[in-house]
């Protein structure tokens, strides 16, 4: 039940800041999500959603870094062996 | 789907398994704290990709599993009161109480409903002012911001027919309980990424240094978990014990300040009982004085009730990594997901149920 799922913000309604909410797209399925805890998030950003609340904005640069971790490890190992 | 599929790539997973094999020179035992990670590990067979010398043990991080029997009994009592509309996350409905579960209250005519978010329960209270609407607030730090918002809105909008049965738990005290248990085997941790997205990473620093264990904040997809294991093993092999962040795309060191602020406003840190483990000091969240009017335990007069745990379920040992699910004599025999003896067999994130679903056939 602690699962949180990434989705993309399609629209934002922030007439009331506490109820800042928006439509988030999860692989084609649109859901209403509370965005009060991610005041920095904009349309097009990916957010991590848990029980109807966005709890974090996903950082694209960090995501890229995670995906190139092994290459980085190989590079480090190469340097050590030299 | 973006931010999911790329972390499920089979070739990448195999490359990680090889990289892990290359750096591992000794036997190590690592605990993944979160039930969501346990589910991924067993489902994708991640533990089977690892060198034999690396053992994963499954931690106490499933709120459904650790909610004490006592609270389940309180939930059943409240849900059975005529006129009460009892709302819960779906996983809680089948958690066995002493003689029945919430689902059987529903079958007997009780109004028990599954909601996706605590705000849905609040909405029901606003729509039906004549009913007492109760939300069963279980969860770790990940879920606390949502419940805090529902509490905050209820008070702000003066919704008087809404209350909360609170059983919130905190991860760091549970990790310390595991580490200070005399039979502890855990040498490194994968910390729960979603908890840290809310709370940040600072509270893990003292644990890493006091117990000299590496703690790697880790995500939930196979590549995340394998990378977390690699980072943890690297530290173990090099004799380091630091807090590292594998899940940096979602976890900032400071966490989510807006969420923490509302959690602090609504909740205070309290002692809490954990199913199978017992009471752990400062391990839960309870409502603050200003929100005490929302407390369902006082509203419905169940605050003093206590219940003893059944002795035949060994979930306490499973939750502390001292016993693997299939080593429990009841596993798959008297205890199955259809007839669970303990909560770790109910929730799909519970270690016993994960083994039952994905491992039984292979023995
Ligand atoms: S298999 Fe069943 S009885 Fe045994 S520890 Fe797991 S939940 Fe408890």
CSV table of N, CA and C and ligand atoms in Angstrom, one decimal, chain B residues 312-316 318 323 325 328-332 335-336 340-346 352, ligand 1:
chain,number,residue,atom,x,y,z
B,312,UNK,N,0.6,-18.8,17.4
B,312,UNK,CA,1.1,-19.7,16.3
B,312,UNK,C,1.7,-18.9,15.1
B,313,UNK,N,1.3,-17.6,14.9
B,313,UNK,CA,1.9,-16.9,13.8
B,313,UNK,C,3.2,-16.3,14.2
B,314,UNK,N,4.2,-16.6,13.3
B,314,UNK,CA,5.6,-16.1,13.6
B,314,UNK,C,5.9,-14.9,12.8
B,315,UNK,N,4.9,-14.1,12.5
B,315,UNK,CA,5.2,-12.9,11.6
B,315,UNK,C,6.2,-11.9,12.3
B,316,UNK,N,6.2,-11.9,13.6
B,316,UNK,CA,7.2,-11.0,14.3
B,316,UNK,C,8.6,-11.4,13.9
B,318,UNK,N,9.4,-13.0,11.2
B,318,UNK,CA,9.6,-12.8,9.7
B,318,UNK,C,9.8,-11.3,9.5
B,323,UNK,N,13.3,-15.1,10.4
B,323,UNK,CA,12.8,-16.3,9.8
B,323,UNK,C,12.3,-16.0,8.4
B,325,UNK,N,9.7,-16.7,5.4
B,325,UNK,CA,8.3,-17.1,5.4
B,325,UNK,C,8.1,-18.6,5.3
B,328,UNK,N,8.2,-21.0,8.3
B,328,UNK,CA,7.2,-21.0,9.3
B,328,UNK,C,6.4,-22.3,9.1
B,329,UNK,N,6.2,-23.1,10.1
B,329,UNK,CA,5.5,-24.4,10.0
B,329,UNK,C,4.0,-24.2,9.5
B,330,UNK,N,3.4,-23.1,9.7
B,330,UNK,CA,2.0,-22.9,9.2
B,330,UNK,C,2.0,-22.5,7.7
B,331,UNK,N,3.1,-22.1,7.2
B,331,UNK,CA,3.1,-21.5,5.8
B,331,UNK,C,2.6,-22.5,4.8
B,332,UNK,N,1.5,-22.0,4.1
B,332,UNK,CA,0.9,-22.8,3.0
B,332,UNK,C,0.1,-24.0,3.5
B,335,UNK,N,-1.9,-21.7,7.0
B,335,UNK,CA,-1.9,-20.3,6.7
B,335,UNK,C,-1.8,-20.0,5.2
B,336,UNK,N,-2.8,-19.5,4.5
B,336,UNK,CA,-2.8,-19.2,3.1
B,336,UNK,C,-3.4,-17.8,2.9
B,340,UNK,N,-5.6,-16.4,6.1
B,340,UNK,CA,-4.4,-16.0,6.7
B,340,UNK,C,-4.4,-16.0,8.2
B,341,UNK,N,-3.3,-16.5,8.8
B,341,UNK,CA,-3.2,-16.5,10.3
B,341,UNK,C,-2.6,-15.1,10.7
B,342,UNK,N,-1.8,-14.6,9.9
B,342,UNK,CA,-1.1,-13.3,10.3
B,342,UNK,C,-1.2,-12.3,9.1
B,343,UNK,N,-0.9,-11.1,9.4
B,343,UNK,CA,-1.1,-10.0,8.4
B,343,UNK,C,-0.1,-10.1,7.3
B,344,UNK,N,1.1,-10.7,7.6
B,344,UNK,CA,2.1,-10.8,6.5
B,344,UNK,C,1.6,-11.8,5.4
B,345,UNK,N,0.6,-12.5,5.7
B,345,UNK,CA,0.0,-13.4,4.6
B,345,UNK,C,-1.1,-12.7,3.9
B,346,UNK,N,-1.6,-11.6,4.4
B,346,UNK,CA,-2.8,-10.9,3.8
B,346,UNK,C,-2.4,-9.9,2.7
B,352,UNK,N,5.1,-13.1,3.7
B,352,UNK,CA,4.5,-14.4,3.6
B,352,UNK,C,3.7,-14.6,2.3
C,1,LIG,S1,3.1,-18.1,7.2
C,1,LIG,FE1,1.3,-17.3,8.2
C,1,LIG,S2,1.5,-18.0,10.3
C,1,LIG,FE2,3.5,-18.1,9.4
C,1,LIG,S3,4.5,-16.1,9.9
C,1,LIG,FE3,3.5,-15.9,7.9
C,1,LIG,S4,1.5,-15.0,8.3
C,1,LIG,FE4,2.3,-15.9,10.3
